[in-house]
Short mmCIF file of C-alpha atoms in Angstrom, two decimals:
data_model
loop_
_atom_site.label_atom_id
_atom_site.label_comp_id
_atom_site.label_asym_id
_atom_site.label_seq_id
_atom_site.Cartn_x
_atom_site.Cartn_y
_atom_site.Cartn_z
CA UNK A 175 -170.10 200.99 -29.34
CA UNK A 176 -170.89 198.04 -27.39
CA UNK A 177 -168.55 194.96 -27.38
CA UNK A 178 -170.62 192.35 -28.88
CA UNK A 179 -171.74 195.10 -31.62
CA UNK A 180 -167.59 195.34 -32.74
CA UNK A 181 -167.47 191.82 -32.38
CA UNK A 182 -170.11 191.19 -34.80
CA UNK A 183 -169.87 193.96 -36.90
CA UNK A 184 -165.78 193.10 -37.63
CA UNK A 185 -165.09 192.33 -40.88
CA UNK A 186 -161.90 192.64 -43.38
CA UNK A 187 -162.21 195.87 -45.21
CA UNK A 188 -159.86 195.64 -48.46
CA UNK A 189 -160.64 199.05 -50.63
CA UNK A 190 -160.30 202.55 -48.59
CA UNK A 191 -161.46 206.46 -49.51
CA UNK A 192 -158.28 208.56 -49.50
CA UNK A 193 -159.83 210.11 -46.06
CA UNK A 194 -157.42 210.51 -44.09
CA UNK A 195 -157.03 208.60 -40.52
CA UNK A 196 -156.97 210.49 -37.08
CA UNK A 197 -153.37 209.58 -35.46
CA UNK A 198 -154.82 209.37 -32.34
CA UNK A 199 -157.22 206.64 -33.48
CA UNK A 200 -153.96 204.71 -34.68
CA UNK A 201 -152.35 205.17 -31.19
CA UNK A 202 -155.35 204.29 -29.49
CA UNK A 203 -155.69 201.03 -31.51
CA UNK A 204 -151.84 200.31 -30.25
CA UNK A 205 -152.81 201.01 -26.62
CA UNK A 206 -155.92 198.35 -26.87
CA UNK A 207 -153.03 196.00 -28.96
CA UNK A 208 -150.29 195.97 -25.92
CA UNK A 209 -152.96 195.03 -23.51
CA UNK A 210 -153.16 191.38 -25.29
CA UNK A 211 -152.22 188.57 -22.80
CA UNK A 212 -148.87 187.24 -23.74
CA UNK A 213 -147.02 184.03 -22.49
CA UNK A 214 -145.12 184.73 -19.40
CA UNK A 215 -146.04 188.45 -20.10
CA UNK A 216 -143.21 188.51 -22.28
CA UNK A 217 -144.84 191.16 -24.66
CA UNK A 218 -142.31 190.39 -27.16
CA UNK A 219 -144.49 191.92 -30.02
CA UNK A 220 -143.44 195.30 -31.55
CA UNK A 221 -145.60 197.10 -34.08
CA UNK A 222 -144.18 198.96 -37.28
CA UNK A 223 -146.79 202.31 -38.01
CA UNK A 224 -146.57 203.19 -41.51
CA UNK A 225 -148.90 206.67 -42.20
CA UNK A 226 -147.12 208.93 -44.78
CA UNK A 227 -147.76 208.15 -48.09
CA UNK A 228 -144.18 207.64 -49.26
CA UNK A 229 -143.88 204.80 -46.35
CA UNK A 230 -147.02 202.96 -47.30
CA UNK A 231 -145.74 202.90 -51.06
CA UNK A 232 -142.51 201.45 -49.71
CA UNK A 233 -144.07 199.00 -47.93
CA UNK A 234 -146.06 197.66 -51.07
CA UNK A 235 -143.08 197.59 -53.16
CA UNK A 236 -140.74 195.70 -50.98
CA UNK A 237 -143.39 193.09 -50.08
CA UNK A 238 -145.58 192.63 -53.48
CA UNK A 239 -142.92 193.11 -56.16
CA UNK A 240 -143.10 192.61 -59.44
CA UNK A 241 -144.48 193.20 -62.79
CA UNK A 242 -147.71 193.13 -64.60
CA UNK A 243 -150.94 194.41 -63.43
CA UNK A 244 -152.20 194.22 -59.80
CA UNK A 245 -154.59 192.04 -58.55
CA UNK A 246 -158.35 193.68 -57.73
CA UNK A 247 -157.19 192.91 -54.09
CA UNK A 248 -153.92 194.41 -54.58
CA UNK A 249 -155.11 197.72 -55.67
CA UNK A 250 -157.71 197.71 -52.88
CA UNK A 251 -155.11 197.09 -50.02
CA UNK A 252 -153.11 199.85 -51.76
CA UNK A 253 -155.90 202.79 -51.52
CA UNK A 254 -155.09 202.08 -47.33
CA UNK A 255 -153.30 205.39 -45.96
CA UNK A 256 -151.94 203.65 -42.82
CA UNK A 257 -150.30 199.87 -42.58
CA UNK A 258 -149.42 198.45 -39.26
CA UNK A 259 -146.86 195.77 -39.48
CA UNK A 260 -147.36 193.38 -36.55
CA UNK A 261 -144.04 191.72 -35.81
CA UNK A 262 -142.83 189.16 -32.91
CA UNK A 263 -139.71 187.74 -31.74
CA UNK A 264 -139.02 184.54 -30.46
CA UNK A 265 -135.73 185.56 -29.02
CA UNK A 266 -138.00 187.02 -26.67
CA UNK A 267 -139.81 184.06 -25.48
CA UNK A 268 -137.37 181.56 -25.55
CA UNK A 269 -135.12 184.46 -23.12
CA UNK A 270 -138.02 184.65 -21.10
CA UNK A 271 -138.69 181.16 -20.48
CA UNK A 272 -135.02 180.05 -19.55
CA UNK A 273 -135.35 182.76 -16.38
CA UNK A 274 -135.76 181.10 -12.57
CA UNK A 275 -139.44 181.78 -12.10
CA UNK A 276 -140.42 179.67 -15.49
CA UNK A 277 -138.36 176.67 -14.84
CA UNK A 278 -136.83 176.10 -18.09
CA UNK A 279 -133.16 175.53 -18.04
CA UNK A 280 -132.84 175.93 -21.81
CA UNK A 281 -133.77 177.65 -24.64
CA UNK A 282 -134.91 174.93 -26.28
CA UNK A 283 -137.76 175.67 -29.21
CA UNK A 284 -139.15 172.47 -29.11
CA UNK A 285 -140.50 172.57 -25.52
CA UNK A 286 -143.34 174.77 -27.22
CA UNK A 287 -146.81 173.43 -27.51
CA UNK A 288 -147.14 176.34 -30.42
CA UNK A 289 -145.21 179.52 -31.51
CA UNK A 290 -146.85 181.45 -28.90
CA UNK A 291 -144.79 184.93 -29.88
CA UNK A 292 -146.77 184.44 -33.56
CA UNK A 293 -150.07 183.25 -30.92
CA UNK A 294 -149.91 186.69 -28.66
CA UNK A 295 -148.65 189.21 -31.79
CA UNK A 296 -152.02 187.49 -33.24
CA UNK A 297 -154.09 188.42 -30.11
CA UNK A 298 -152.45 191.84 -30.30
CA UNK A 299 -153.60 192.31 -33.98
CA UNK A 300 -156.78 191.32 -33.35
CA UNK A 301 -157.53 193.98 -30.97
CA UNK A 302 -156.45 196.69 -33.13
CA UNK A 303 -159.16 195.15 -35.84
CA UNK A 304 -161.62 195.69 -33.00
CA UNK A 305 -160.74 198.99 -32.32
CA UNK A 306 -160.55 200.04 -34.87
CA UNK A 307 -164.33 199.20 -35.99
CA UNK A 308 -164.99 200.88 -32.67
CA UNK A 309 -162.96 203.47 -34.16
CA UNK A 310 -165.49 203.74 -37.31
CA UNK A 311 -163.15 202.83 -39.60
CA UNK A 312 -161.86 199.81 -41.54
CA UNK A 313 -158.74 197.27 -41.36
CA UNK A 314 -157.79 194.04 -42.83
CA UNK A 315 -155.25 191.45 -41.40
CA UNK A 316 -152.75 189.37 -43.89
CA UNK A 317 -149.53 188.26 -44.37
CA UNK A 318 -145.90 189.15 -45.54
CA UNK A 319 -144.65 186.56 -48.16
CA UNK A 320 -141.74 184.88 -46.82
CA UNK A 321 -139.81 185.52 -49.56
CA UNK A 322 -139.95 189.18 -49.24
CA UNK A 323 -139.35 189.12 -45.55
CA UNK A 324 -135.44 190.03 -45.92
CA UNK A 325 -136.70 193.26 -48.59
CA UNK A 326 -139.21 194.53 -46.12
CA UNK A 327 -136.49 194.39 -43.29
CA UNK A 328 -133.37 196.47 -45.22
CA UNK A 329 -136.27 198.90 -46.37
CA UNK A 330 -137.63 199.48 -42.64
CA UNK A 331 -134.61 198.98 -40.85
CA UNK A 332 -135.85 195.65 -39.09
CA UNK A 333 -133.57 193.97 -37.08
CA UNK A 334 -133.58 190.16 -37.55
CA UNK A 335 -134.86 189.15 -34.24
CA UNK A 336 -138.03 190.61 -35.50
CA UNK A 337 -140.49 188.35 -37.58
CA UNK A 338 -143.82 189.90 -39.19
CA UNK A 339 -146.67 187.55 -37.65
CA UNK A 340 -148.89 189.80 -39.98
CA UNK A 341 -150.03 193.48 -41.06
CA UNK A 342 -153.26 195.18 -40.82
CA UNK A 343 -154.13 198.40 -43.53
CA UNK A 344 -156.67 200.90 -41.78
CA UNK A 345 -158.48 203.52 -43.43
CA UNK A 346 -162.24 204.55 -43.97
CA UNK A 347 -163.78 201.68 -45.72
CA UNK A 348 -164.92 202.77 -49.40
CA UNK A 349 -168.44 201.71 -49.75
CA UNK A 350 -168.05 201.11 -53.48
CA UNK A 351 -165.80 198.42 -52.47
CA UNK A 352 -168.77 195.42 -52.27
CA UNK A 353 -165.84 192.50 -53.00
CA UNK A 354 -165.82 190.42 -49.19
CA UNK A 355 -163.51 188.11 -50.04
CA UNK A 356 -164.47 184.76 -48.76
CA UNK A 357 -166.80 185.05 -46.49
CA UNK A 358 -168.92 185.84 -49.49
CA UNK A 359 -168.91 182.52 -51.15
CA UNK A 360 -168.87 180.83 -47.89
CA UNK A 361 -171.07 180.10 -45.18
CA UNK A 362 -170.17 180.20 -41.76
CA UNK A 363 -170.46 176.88 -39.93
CA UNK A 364 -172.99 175.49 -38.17
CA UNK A 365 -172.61 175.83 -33.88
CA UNK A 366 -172.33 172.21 -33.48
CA UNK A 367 -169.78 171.65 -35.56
CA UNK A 368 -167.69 173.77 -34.01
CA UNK A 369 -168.62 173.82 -30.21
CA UNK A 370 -168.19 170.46 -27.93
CA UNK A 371 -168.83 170.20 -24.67
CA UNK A 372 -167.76 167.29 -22.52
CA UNK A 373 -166.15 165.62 -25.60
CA UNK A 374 -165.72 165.90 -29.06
CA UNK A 375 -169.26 165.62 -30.83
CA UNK A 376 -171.10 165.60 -27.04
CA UNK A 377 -174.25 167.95 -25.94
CA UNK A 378 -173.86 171.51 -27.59
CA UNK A 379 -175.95 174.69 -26.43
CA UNK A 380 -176.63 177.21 -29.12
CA UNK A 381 -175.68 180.45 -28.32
CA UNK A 382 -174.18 181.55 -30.63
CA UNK A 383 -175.16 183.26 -34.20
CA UNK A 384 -174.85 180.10 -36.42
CA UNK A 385 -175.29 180.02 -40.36
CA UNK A 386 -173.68 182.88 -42.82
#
């Protein structure tokens, strides 16, 4: 597929067939996801591949406990046969950025402009939502509640300089699933409020797709 087709054809997929997903499409999206640039190539992402059923189950338990009835979105995610748990550590980073070549003589967190080990695991989970529409298939990015955090890492065996930035479920999108989320009650936004050139609200060139 070309590039700018994935690009615009990327969207998140929350309700999956129970088809099951090639393993070397999974490992392929991983090799595309540890190619993402990373600060002082400190690659200090790691990735968490949950396929068997009894894993994925796990996974929603620890991380969406409770009880009464599922949300609509809830039982969507749930129908995905493979969840991969994007984590980062900032151990990593601030390590990385104490050595010689970097020039930091400290470990200090607050010389950061941003949290660039949540920025690159990001960029890394991106990629494996591109590939995997290359792939054919569907994923969706979101997030681990914070308060479930310490569940999900007794369950999986995580050690503590691990942090989930995010998760992505990938399966074959179900195409009785019409619910978009979002981005079907909302437009996107117009080029020029989003592009400046030369300074904020300065000349614009549209080249871009603008409107929903």
């Amino acid at each position: 597929m070309e590039f700018e087709e994935v690009v615009r054809r990327r969207r998140m997929v929350r309700r999956y067939t129970d088809e099951r997903v090639d393993p070397a499409a999974v490992d392929r999206m991983l090799r595309h996801a540890v190619r993402a640039p990373s600060a002082g190539f400190t690659q200090g992402w790691s990735f968490l591949v949950l396929d068997t059923a009894d894993d994925v189950a796990r996974f929603w338990d620890v991380t969406s406990p409770g009880t009464g009835e599922p949300s609509s979105w809830a039982r969507g995610m749930r129908t995905a046969p493979v969840v991969i748990v994007v984590l980062a550590s900032k151990d990593a980073y601030l390590d990385r950025y104490a050595e010689p070549d970097k020039g930091w003589d400290d470990r200090a967190e607050q010389r950061w402009s941003a949290p660039y080990w949540h920025v690159d695991a990001g960029m890394a989970a991106l990629l494996i939502l591109q590939t995997a529409v290359d792939e054919g298939l569907g994923a969706c990015f979101f997030g681990v509640p914070p308060a479930q955090v310490p569940a999900f890492r007794e369950a999986f065996g995580v050690p503590e300089t691990y942090a989930p930035t995010g998760a992505v479920t990938v399966g074959h999108p179900d195409p009785t699933g019409t619910a978009r989320g979002s981005v079907a009650r909302r437009s996107r936004k117009p080029w020029d409020d989003v592009v400046h050139r030369g300074r904020w609200g300065g000349r614009t060139e549209d080249g871009a797709d603008g409107g929903a």
